[in-house]
Tab-separated table of C-alpha atoms in Angstrom:
chain	number	residue	atom	x	y	z
A	226	MET	CA	-42.270	-23.312	-66.845
A	227	LYS	CA	-39.112	-24.730	-65.093
A	228	TYR	CA	-39.528	-26.007	-62.730
A	229	GLN	CA	-37.297	-24.275	-59.870
A	230	LYS	CA	-36.342	-26.597	-57.169
A	231	ASN	CA	-35.946	-24.956	-53.589
A	232	PHE	CA	-36.607	-27.472	-51.171
A	233	THR	CA	-33.696	-28.650	-49.074
A	234	VAL	CA	-35.697	-31.910	-48.184
A	235	THR	CA	-33.198	-35.644	-49.213
A	236	HIS	CA	-34.986	-38.087	-47.702
A	237	LYS	CA	-38.768	-39.513	-46.466
A	238	ALA	CA	-38.731	-38.407	-42.885
A	239	ALA	CA	-37.451	-35.253	-43.442
A	240	VAL	CA	-37.241	-32.292	-40.508
A	241	LEU	CA	-39.424	-29.381	-41.063
A	242	ARG	CA	-40.314	-27.675	-37.668
A	243	SER	CA	-41.591	-24.711	-37.380
A	244	ASP	CA	-39.220	-23.332	-34.445
A	245	PRO	CA	-35.953	-23.444	-35.590
A	246	SER	CA	-34.802	-22.465	-32.228
A	247	ALA	CA	-35.931	-25.968	-30.575
A	248	PRO	CA	-35.344	-29.225	-31.207
A	249	ALA	CA	-37.743	-30.745	-33.863
A	250	ASN	CA	-39.763	-32.965	-32.071
A	251	LEU	CA	-41.850	-36.111	-33.797
A	252	LEU	CA	-44.450	-35.868	-31.477
A	253	ASN	CA	-45.541	-32.308	-32.529
A	254	GLU	CA	-45.410	-33.114	-35.897
A	255	ASP	CA	-41.952	-31.489	-36.642
A	256	VAL	CA	-41.636	-34.189	-39.068
A	257	CYS	CA	-42.325	-35.689	-41.766
A	258	LEU	CA	-43.638	-39.080	-41.085
A	259	PRO	CA	-43.788	-42.310	-41.777
A	260	ALA	CA	-40.382	-42.167	-39.500
A	261	ALA	CA	-38.817	-45.033	-38.514
A	262	VAL	CA	-36.356	-43.996	-35.137
A	263	ILE	CA	-33.735	-44.903	-33.005
A	264	LYS	CA	-33.789	-44.348	-29.211
A	265	LEU	CA	-30.458	-43.227	-28.010
A	266	SER	CA	-30.538	-45.199	-24.952
A	267	SER	CA	-31.455	-47.840	-25.389
A	268	LEU	CA	-29.066	-48.464	-28.088
A	269	GLU	CA	-26.590	-48.234	-26.270
A	270	ASN	CA	-27.725	-50.320	-23.493
A	271	ASN	CA	-27.982	-53.000	-26.456
A	272	ILE	CA	-24.623	-52.101	-27.104
A	273	ALA	CA	-23.284	-53.099	-24.078
A	274	TRP	CA	-25.522	-55.281	-22.917
A	275	MET	CA	-24.048	-57.971	-25.482
A	276	GLN	CA	-20.060	-57.040	-25.468
A	277	ASN	CA	-20.705	-57.202	-21.698
A	278	TYR	CA	-22.192	-61.044	-22.413
A	279	ALA	CA	-19.196	-61.367	-24.470
A	280	ASP	CA	-16.655	-60.054	-22.716
A	281	ALA	CA	-17.986	-62.662	-19.488
A	282	ARG	CA	-18.104	-65.977	-21.785
A	283	GLY	CA	-14.154	-65.408	-22.873
A	284	VAL	CA	-16.209	-65.084	-26.333
A	285	SER	CA	-14.612	-61.980	-29.317
A	286	LEU	CA	-17.589	-60.038	-30.649
A	287	ALA	CA	-18.081	-59.300	-34.450
A	288	PRO	CA	-21.339	-57.892	-34.315
A	289	HIS	CA	-23.122	-58.681	-38.266
A	290	GLY	CA	-23.117	-55.217	-39.538
A	291	LYS	CA	-25.626	-56.190	-42.482
A	292	THR	CA	-28.713	-56.222	-39.658
A	293	THR	CA	-28.189	-51.553	-39.873
A	294	MET	CA	-25.155	-51.075	-42.355
A	295	THR	CA	-24.929	-48.111	-40.364
A	296	PRO	CA	-20.820	-46.283	-40.113
A	297	TRP	CA	-22.072	-43.921	-36.907
A	298	ILE	CA	-23.441	-47.595	-35.678
A	299	PHE	CA	-20.183	-49.360	-36.507
A	300	GLN	CA	-18.073	-46.914	-34.359
A	301	ARG	CA	-20.320	-47.553	-31.228
A	302	GLN	CA	-20.153	-51.141	-31.314
A	303	VAL	CA	-15.879	-50.910	-32.381
A	304	ALA	CA	-15.709	-48.002	-29.844
A	305	GLN	CA	-17.471	-50.581	-26.880
A	306	GLY	CA	-15.357	-53.337	-27.338
A	307	ALA	CA	-16.435	-55.350	-30.522
A	308	TRP	CA	-13.270	-56.716	-32.313
A	309	ALA	CA	-15.290	-56.488	-35.359
A	310	VAL	CA	-17.731	-55.902	-37.979
A	311	GLY	CA	-19.754	-58.567	-39.757
A	312	VAL	CA	-21.167	-57.194	-43.721
A	313	GLY	CA	-22.540	-59.911	-46.215
A	314	SER	CA	-20.741	-58.045	-49.525
A	315	ALA	CA	-17.839	-55.965	-50.884
A	316	TRP	CA	-19.641	-53.434	-50.589
A	317	GLN	CA	-20.977	-53.989	-47.121
A	318	ALA	CA	-16.984	-53.942	-46.620
A	319	LYS	CA	-16.275	-51.196	-48.342
A	320	VAL	CA	-18.300	-48.814	-46.077
A	321	ALA	CA	-17.592	-51.032	-42.830
A	322	MET	CA	-13.443	-49.965	-43.499
A	323	GLU	CA	-14.428	-47.200	-45.048
A	324	ALA	CA	-15.913	-46.003	-40.964
A	325	GLY	CA	-12.808	-47.400	-39.253
A	326	VAL	CA	-13.412	-50.185	-37.965
A	327	PRO	CA	-10.847	-52.764	-37.858
A	328	ARG	CA	-10.888	-55.642	-38.754
A	329	VAL	CA	-14.665	-56.710	-41.735
A	330	LEU	CA	-15.842	-60.104	-41.372
A	331	MET	CA	-17.291	-61.549	-45.380
A	332	ALA	CA	-19.482	-64.185	-43.864
A	333	ASN	CA	-19.561	-64.904	-48.057
A	334	GLN	CA	-17.658	-66.396	-50.597
A	335	LEU	CA	-16.430	-63.246	-52.364
A	336	VAL	CA	-16.780	-64.245	-55.850
A	337	GLY	CA	-17.317	-62.685	-59.450
A	338	LYS	CA	-13.616	-60.042	-60.942
A	339	ALA	CA	-15.707	-57.007	-59.729
A	340	ASN	CA	-15.822	-57.791	-56.130
A	341	MET	CA	-12.122	-59.350	-55.879
A	342	ARG	CA	-11.646	-55.862	-58.364
A	343	LEU	CA	-13.196	-53.946	-55.164
A	344	VAL	CA	-11.343	-56.072	-52.011
A	345	ALA	CA	-7.905	-55.557	-54.025
A	346	GLU	CA	-8.697	-51.333	-53.617
A	347	LEU	CA	-9.691	-52.030	-50.142
A	348	LYS	CA	-6.626	-53.476	-48.763
A	349	ALA	CA	-4.601	-51.394	-50.573
A	350	GLN	CA	-6.574	-48.282	-49.192
A	351	HIS	CA	-6.695	-50.058	-45.688
A	352	PRO	CA	-3.106	-51.852	-45.246
A	353	SER	CA	-3.895	-52.096	-41.599
A	354	THR	CA	-7.380	-53.814	-41.712
A	355	LEU	CA	-8.334	-57.111	-41.602
A	356	PHE	CA	-10.198	-58.647	-44.334
A	357	LEU	CA	-10.998	-62.289	-44.124
A	358	CYS	CA	-14.358	-64.100	-46.322
A	359	CYS	CA	-15.633	-67.575	-46.340
A	360	ILE	CA	-14.856	-70.173	-48.692
A	361	ASP	CA	-15.982	-73.958	-49.762
A	362	SER	CA	-15.999	-74.763	-52.563
A	363	LEU	CA	-12.216	-75.531	-54.699
A	364	SER	CA	-13.057	-73.278	-58.192
A	365	ASN	CA	-13.039	-70.421	-55.951
A	366	ALA	CA	-10.434	-70.301	-54.030
A	367	GLN	CA	-8.210	-71.109	-57.320
A	368	ALA	CA	-10.411	-67.669	-58.828
A	369	LEU	CA	-9.054	-66.006	-55.631
A	370	SER	CA	-5.065	-67.054	-55.683
A	371	ALA	CA	-5.000	-66.826	-59.270
A	372	PHE	CA	-6.332	-62.901	-58.681
A	373	PHE	CA	-5.019	-62.013	-55.352
A	374	SER	CA	-1.485	-63.348	-56.302
A	375	GLN	CA	-1.305	-61.784	-59.701
A	376	HIS	CA	-2.106	-58.431	-57.167
A	377	GLY	CA	0.811	-59.120	-55.125
A	378	GLN	CA	-1.247	-59.731	-52.447
A	379	THR	CA	-2.496	-62.631	-49.752
A	380	LEU	CA	-6.332	-63.075	-49.560
A	381	ASP	CA	-7.351	-64.667	-45.197
A	382	VAL	CA	-9.696	-66.549	-46.153
A	383	LEU	CA	-11.934	-69.097	-43.569
A	384	LEU	CA	-13.361	-72.128	-44.504
A	385	GLU	CA	-17.401	-72.484	-44.400
A	386	LEU	CA	-18.687	-75.376	-43.287
A	387	GLY	CA	-22.049	-76.782	-43.926
A	388	VAL	CA	-25.610	-78.899	-43.585
A	389	PRO	CA	-27.341	-80.406	-45.664
A	390	GLY	CA	-29.839	-79.074	-47.861
A	391	GLY	CA	-28.976	-75.345	-45.656
A	392	ARG	CA	-27.536	-71.800	-47.239
A	393	CYS	CA	-22.986	-72.609	-48.255
A	394	GLY	CA	-20.907	-73.635	-46.182
A	395	CYS	CA	-19.059	-77.585	-47.303
A	396	ARG	CA	-21.652	-80.053	-46.662
A	397	SER	CA	-18.952	-82.647	-44.470
A	398	VAL	CA	-15.625	-82.010	-42.665
A	399	ALA	CA	-14.087	-84.303	-45.052
A	400	GLN	CA	-15.778	-82.029	-47.527
A	401	ALA	CA	-13.329	-79.014	-46.104
A	402	GLU	CA	-10.051	-81.189	-45.001
A	403	GLN	CA	-10.060	-81.570	-48.278
A	404	LEU	CA	-10.298	-77.980	-49.400
A	405	ALA	CA	-7.629	-76.887	-46.792
A	406	GLN	CA	-5.343	-79.378	-47.915
A	407	ASP	CA	-5.646	-77.197	-51.375
A	408	ILE	CA	-5.073	-74.341	-49.828
A	409	ALA	CA	-2.553	-74.587	-48.570
A	410	GLY	CA	-0.390	-75.762	-51.969
A	411	LEU	CA	-2.224	-72.277	-53.518
A	412	PRO	CA	-0.697	-68.827	-53.649
A	413	GLY	CA	-2.208	-65.698	-52.478
A	414	LEU	CA	-5.011	-67.579	-50.348
A	415	ARG	CA	-4.085	-68.208	-46.363
A	416	LEU	CA	-6.135	-69.623	-44.466
A	417	GLN	CA	-7.213	-68.519	-40.529
A	418	GLY	CA	-9.914	-70.335	-39.647
A	419	ILE	CA	-13.974	-71.701	-39.775
A	420	GLU	CA	-16.915	-70.020	-39.958
A	421	LEU	CA	-20.535	-71.297	-39.369
A	422	TYR	CA	-24.296	-69.924	-39.469
A	423	GLU	CA	-25.832	-72.613	-37.545
A	424	GLY	CA	-29.227	-70.003	-37.905
A	425	VAL	CA	-30.026	-71.517	-40.890
A	426	MET	CA	-30.672	-75.609	-38.923
A	427	HIS	CA	-34.286	-76.093	-37.532
A	428	GLY	CA	-36.220	-79.011	-37.400
A	429	ASP	CA	-37.602	-81.620	-35.099
A	430	ASP	CA	-34.341	-81.567	-31.223
A	431	VAL	CA	-32.816	-77.964	-33.864
A	432	GLN	CA	-30.736	-77.755	-30.136
A	433	SER	CA	-28.605	-80.970	-30.965
A	434	LYS	CA	-28.154	-80.264	-33.495
A	435	ILE	CA	-26.647	-77.275	-34.107
A	436	GLU	CA	-24.679	-78.780	-30.939
A	437	ARG	CA	-23.669	-81.876	-33.286
A	438	PHE	CA	-22.679	-78.890	-35.920
A	439	LEU	CA	-20.775	-77.288	-33.082
A	440	ARG	CA	-18.224	-80.067	-31.885
A	441	ASP	CA	-17.862	-81.556	-35.435
A	442	ALA	CA	-16.611	-77.567	-36.331
A	443	ALA	CA	-13.987	-77.536	-33.298
A	444	GLY	CA	-12.482	-80.592	-33.941
A	445	LEU	CA	-11.799	-80.092	-37.861
A	446	LEU	CA	-10.032	-77.127	-36.186
A	447	ARG	CA	-7.913	-79.585	-33.685
A	448	GLU	CA	-7.629	-81.834	-37.021
A	449	LEU	CA	-6.393	-78.094	-39.348
A	450	HIS	CA	-4.109	-77.784	-36.478
A	451	ARG	CA	-2.506	-80.724	-36.266
A	452	GLN	CA	-1.745	-81.002	-40.100
A	453	ARG	CA	-0.591	-77.612	-39.392
A	454	LEU	CA	-3.407	-75.453	-42.618
A	455	LEU	CA	-3.569	-72.907	-39.961
A	456	SER	CA	-2.036	-69.104	-41.148
A	457	GLY	CA	-1.286	-66.698	-39.091
A	458	GLU	CA	-1.203	-65.918	-35.217
A	459	GLU	CA	-4.259	-66.677	-34.495
A	460	ALA	CA	-7.430	-70.370	-34.903
A	461	ILE	CA	-9.987	-67.926	-36.098
A	462	LEU	CA	-13.702	-69.945	-35.315
A	463	THR	CA	-16.513	-67.813	-35.849
A	464	GLY	CA	-20.045	-68.736	-35.861
A	465	ALA	CA	-23.676	-66.684	-33.784
A	466	GLY	CA	-26.594	-65.276	-34.778
A	467	SER	CA	-28.997	-63.213	-32.750
A	468	SER	CA	-31.137	-66.650	-31.915
A	469	TRP	CA	-28.537	-69.366	-30.693
A	470	TYR	CA	-25.424	-67.018	-29.556
A	471	ASP	CA	-25.676	-69.258	-25.980
A	472	VAL	CA	-24.887	-72.739	-27.679
A	473	VAL	CA	-22.268	-71.693	-29.528
A	474	CYS	CA	-20.628	-70.275	-26.649
A	475	ARG	CA	-21.264	-73.270	-24.359
A	476	VAL	CA	-20.415	-76.004	-26.891
A	477	TRP	CA	-17.194	-74.173	-27.964
A	478	GLY	CA	-16.492	-72.898	-24.475
A	479	GLU	CA	-16.370	-77.011	-23.878
A	480	GLU	CA	-14.600	-77.973	-25.973
A	481	SER	CA	-10.490	-78.653	-26.628
A	482	LEU	CA	-9.403	-75.643	-29.356
A	483	PRO	CA	-5.757	-74.925	-29.820
A	484	GLU	CA	-4.618	-72.131	-27.595
A	485	ASN	CA	-4.323	-69.509	-29.994
A	486	CYS	CA	-7.601	-69.861	-31.323
A	487	ARG	CA	-10.220	-66.936	-30.874
A	488	ARG	CA	-14.376	-68.042	-30.615
A	489	VAL	CA	-15.705	-65.081	-32.389
A	490	ILE	CA	-19.777	-65.019	-32.264
A	491	ARG	CA	-21.363	-62.185	-35.422
A	492	PRO	CA	-25.343	-61.615	-33.417
A	493	GLY	CA	-26.767	-58.464	-35.729
A	494	CYS	CA	-30.291	-58.475	-34.399
A	495	TYR	CA	-29.316	-57.393	-31.419
A	496	ILE	CA	-28.725	-54.377	-32.024
A	497	THR	CA	-32.267	-52.709	-32.280
A	498	HIS	CA	-33.551	-56.106	-30.746
A	499	ASP	CA	-37.740	-56.272	-31.677
A	500	ARG	CA	-40.633	-56.644	-30.389
A	501	GLY	CA	-41.588	-59.609	-32.378
A	502	ILE	CA	-39.173	-63.034	-33.476
A	503	TYR	CA	-35.460	-61.636	-31.755
A	504	GLN	CA	-37.532	-61.177	-27.783
A	505	ASP	CA	-38.893	-64.185	-28.062
A	506	ALA	CA	-35.015	-66.048	-29.517
A	507	GLN	CA	-34.142	-63.731	-26.743
A	508	ASN	CA	-36.967	-65.573	-24.192
A	509	ALA	CA	-34.939	-68.218	-25.137
A	510	VAL	CA	-31.316	-67.242	-24.313
A	511	LEU	CA	-32.565	-65.847	-21.371
A	512	ALA	CA	-34.531	-69.420	-20.365
A	513	ARG	CA	-31.330	-71.717	-21.456
A	514	ASP	CA	-28.362	-69.783	-20.028
A	515	SER	CA	-27.320	-68.488	-16.668
A	516	TYR	CA	-24.235	-65.662	-18.327
A	517	ALA	CA	-27.599	-63.898	-19.587
A	518	CYS	CA	-29.560	-63.837	-16.389
A	519	ASP	CA	-26.118	-62.724	-14.672
A	520	LEU	CA	-25.298	-59.862	-16.741
A	521	ALA	CA	-27.619	-56.471	-15.753
A	522	GLY	CA	-30.246	-55.672	-17.149
A	523	GLU	CA	-31.842	-56.717	-20.666
A	524	LEU	CA	-31.635	-55.520	-24.392
A	525	THR	CA	-35.164	-53.498	-25.021
A	526	SER	CA	-36.568	-52.734	-28.442
A	527	ALA	CA	-34.570	-49.162	-29.735
A	528	LEU	CA	-36.292	-49.272	-33.217
A	529	GLU	CA	-39.396	-48.368	-33.781
A	530	LEU	CA	-41.898	-46.037	-36.542
A	531	ILE	CA	-43.836	-43.613	-36.243
A	532	ALA	CA	-46.826	-42.649	-38.079
A	533	LEU	CA	-49.912	-41.003	-38.998
A	534	VAL	CA	-53.493	-41.740	-38.119
A	535	GLN	CA	-54.277	-41.146	-42.081
A	536	SER	CA	-58.434	-41.975	-42.193
A	537	VAL	CA	-61.141	-43.871	-40.306
A	538	PRO	CA	-63.614	-44.867	-42.585
A	539	GLU	CA	-65.947	-46.399	-41.246
A	540	PRO	CA	-66.074	-48.407	-37.482
A	541	GLY	CA	-63.440	-51.043	-36.079
A	542	ARG	CA	-60.775	-49.936	-39.472
A	543	VAL	CA	-57.462	-47.522	-38.769
A	544	ILE	CA	-55.776	-46.449	-41.726
A	545	VAL	CA	-52.383	-45.250	-41.316
A	546	ASN	CA	-49.842	-44.175	-43.817
A	547	PHE	CA	-46.628	-45.965	-43.628
A	548	GLY	CA	-47.117	-49.524	-45.837
A	549	LYS	CA	-44.571	-51.984	-47.414
A	550	ARG	CA	-42.066	-49.681	-48.350
A	551	ASP	CA	-41.282	-48.038	-44.749
A	552	ALA	CA	-40.856	-51.279	-42.563
A	553	ALA	CA	-39.921	-55.080	-42.038
A	554	PHE	CA	-43.171	-57.828	-42.781
A	555	ASP	CA	-41.593	-60.794	-43.686
A	556	ALA	CA	-41.707	-61.878	-39.807
A	557	GLY	CA	-44.687	-60.319	-38.451
A	558	LEU	CA	-46.898	-56.435	-39.365
A	559	PRO	CA	-45.741	-53.735	-37.260
A	560	GLN	CA	-47.890	-53.049	-33.964
A	561	PRO	CA	-48.634	-49.761	-31.995
A	562	ILE	CA	-47.610	-50.101	-28.776
A	563	ALA	CA	-48.892	-45.988	-28.089
A	564	HIS	CA	-50.872	-43.223	-29.250
A	565	TYR	CA	-51.071	-39.215	-28.740
A	566	ARG	CA	-52.927	-36.775	-29.933
A	567	ASN	CA	-51.378	-32.698	-30.227
A	568	GLY	CA	-48.211	-34.507	-28.776
A	569	VAL	CA	-50.091	-35.714	-25.201
A	570	ARG	CA	-49.755	-39.697	-24.962
A	571	GLN	CA	-53.165	-40.334	-25.216
A	572	ASP	CA	-54.627	-43.203	-22.399
A	573	SER	CA	-56.741	-45.069	-25.286
A	574	GLY	CA	-56.137	-48.599	-24.547
A	575	VAL	CA	-53.529	-48.562	-27.743
A	576	GLN	CA	-53.708	-52.365	-27.247
A	577	GLN	CA	-56.552	-52.940	-28.550
A	578	LEU	CA	-55.327	-51.508	-32.403
A	579	THR	CA	-53.834	-54.135	-35.029
A	580	THR	CA	-52.474	-54.182	-37.702
A	581	GLN	CA	-53.970	-56.961	-39.403
A	582	GLY	CA	-52.753	-56.121	-43.298
A	583	ILE	CA	-50.333	-53.840	-45.421
A	584	MET	CA	-49.677	-52.480	-48.910
A	585	ASP	CA	-47.544	-50.273	-50.363
A	586	GLN	CA	-48.365	-47.239	-48.273
A	587	HIS	CA	-51.214	-47.973	-46.716
A	588	ALA	CA	-51.089	-49.617	-43.537
A	589	MET	CA	-54.809	-52.430	-42.231
A	590	LEU	CA	-55.311	-51.808	-38.837
A	591	SER	CA	-58.510	-53.132	-36.631
A	592	CYS	CA	-60.350	-52.081	-33.246
A	593	PRO	CA	-63.323	-51.668	-31.779
A	594	ALA	CA	-66.591	-49.351	-32.914
A	595	ASP	CA	-65.442	-47.246	-30.168
A	596	PHE	CA	-61.647	-47.672	-30.149
A	597	PRO	CA	-61.311	-43.358	-29.337
A	598	VAL	CA	-59.268	-42.653	-32.464
A	599	GLN	CA	-59.197	-39.884	-35.135
A	600	VAL	CA	-57.741	-38.454	-37.732
A	601	GLY	CA	-54.134	-36.602	-37.553
A	602	ASP	CA	-53.829	-38.556	-34.081
A	603	ILE	CA	-49.513	-40.484	-34.458
A	604	LEU	CA	-49.134	-44.080	-33.821
A	605	VAL	CA	-46.077	-45.408	-32.730
A	606	PHE	CA	-45.085	-49.287	-33.344
A	607	ALA	CA	-43.120	-51.483	-32.660
A	608	THR	CA	-40.946	-53.954	-35.391
A	609	SER	CA	-40.073	-57.163	-36.131
A	610	HIS	CA	-37.001	-58.943	-37.225
A	611	PRO	CA	-34.714	-55.121	-37.865
A	612	CYS	CA	-33.003	-55.870	-40.888
A	613	LEU	CA	-36.105	-55.332	-43.313
A	614	THR	CA	-37.193	-51.984	-41.849
A	615	PHE	CA	-33.003	-50.422	-41.896
A	616	ASP	CA	-33.158	-51.608	-45.529
A	617	LYS	CA	-35.271	-49.221	-46.210
A	618	TRP	CA	-34.737	-45.642	-44.957
A	619	LYS	CA	-31.351	-44.505	-45.931
A	620	THR	CA	-32.225	-41.797	-42.718
A	621	LEU	CA	-33.207	-42.672	-39.503
A	622	LEU	CA	-33.325	-40.631	-37.061
A	623	VAL	CA	-32.162	-40.817	-33.855
A	624	ILE	CA	-33.838	-40.164	-30.556
A	625	ASP	CA	-33.646	-39.185	-26.626
A	626	ASP	CA	-36.536	-40.642	-24.811
A	627	ASN	CA	-38.523	-37.895	-25.022
A	628	TYR	CA	-38.928	-38.396	-28.989
A	629	ASN	CA	-37.088	-34.965	-29.313
A	630	VAL	CA	-34.145	-35.535	-32.619
A	631	ILE	CA	-30.446	-35.723	-31.098
A	632	GLU	CA	-29.312	-36.497	-34.435
A	633	THR	CA	-29.740	-37.780	-38.287
A	634	ILE	CA	-27.780	-40.646	-39.125
A	635	GLU	CA	-27.266	-42.142	-42.812
A	636	THR	CA	-27.797	-46.290	-44.386
A	637	PHE	CA	-25.718	-47.726	-46.836
A	638	PHE	CA	-27.481	-49.993	-48.418
């Protein structure tokens, strides 16, 4: 018998409400659960908070878009004042450019002919959009020079400065300076400044190490400017993930930099924040930085996972219907923060529930043997490290504070 496709469901958190005239509500089970949701009030708060912080520190904001890969969010960040959006690949650059982002900073090397062809096509299709990528080797510089000069284009690049044992990047200031001199003699390339990522640094006395690294980068920029190796109207100096952006702002603010220097920070996870590693990181920022403390408000967790109790197979053990396919688990397991039954919040002491393990489609929770939970209850979970949760969902739901669905938005990983 031929299968007849009668459903319009296209993603795993589809809205299937019983009353089409009323707004879909997650607590009324109008959505296939589990579902990843973004609270609009918290999202808007976080966008404004980080933009206000960047403005207060006199730096430009290029939020790292790879956290969400959601054009709907990119557009809101730019509308609130973001100078650019950061990405990690040529594909991500395509998504950002097609969303209308005016400047795209690919904090990565552009390697491979197909990726180069894609960027060349994007530059032709979006001539008013500034595209920047990183470079840390002469071989890559020569390959990019040959490709883009043959296509009659000029590629804007940033020297990446790295650290021994870290990720990409020139391993010394001397190596980076030599590469800048080599780039100056290559057609099709325009050196615009320096990029780094301090988040790869760990260990004892990490803040002091980061500060030295940042001062080395500032010194290198001064030297490249003195040698007239930088092109364009501005000299770009960019760094800062979501943990050390305050230190980057302070150190570079203390350095004597060329008048045309644009300092750019690139935090990404602030957009939804979390109740795990980035809450810890933000607490550290607040302890270090009076600018952050003086701003009105604070970052709040905007990304939640809504799931159903699937089984209570024995006293003290609760099985919930989400797993590794639905949520980040690399930096702490999602933990319950609210408990609902038939749409009504339960005063059950949800903090007594603890997620202990996770499989592909199941999460295992422990609780006291007499904890009042039953099959069909809804649990709301907070997550840690939003990036991995975002890339498990092609569609997320934007909700109000009452869990009504306002909008569905797409991700493009």
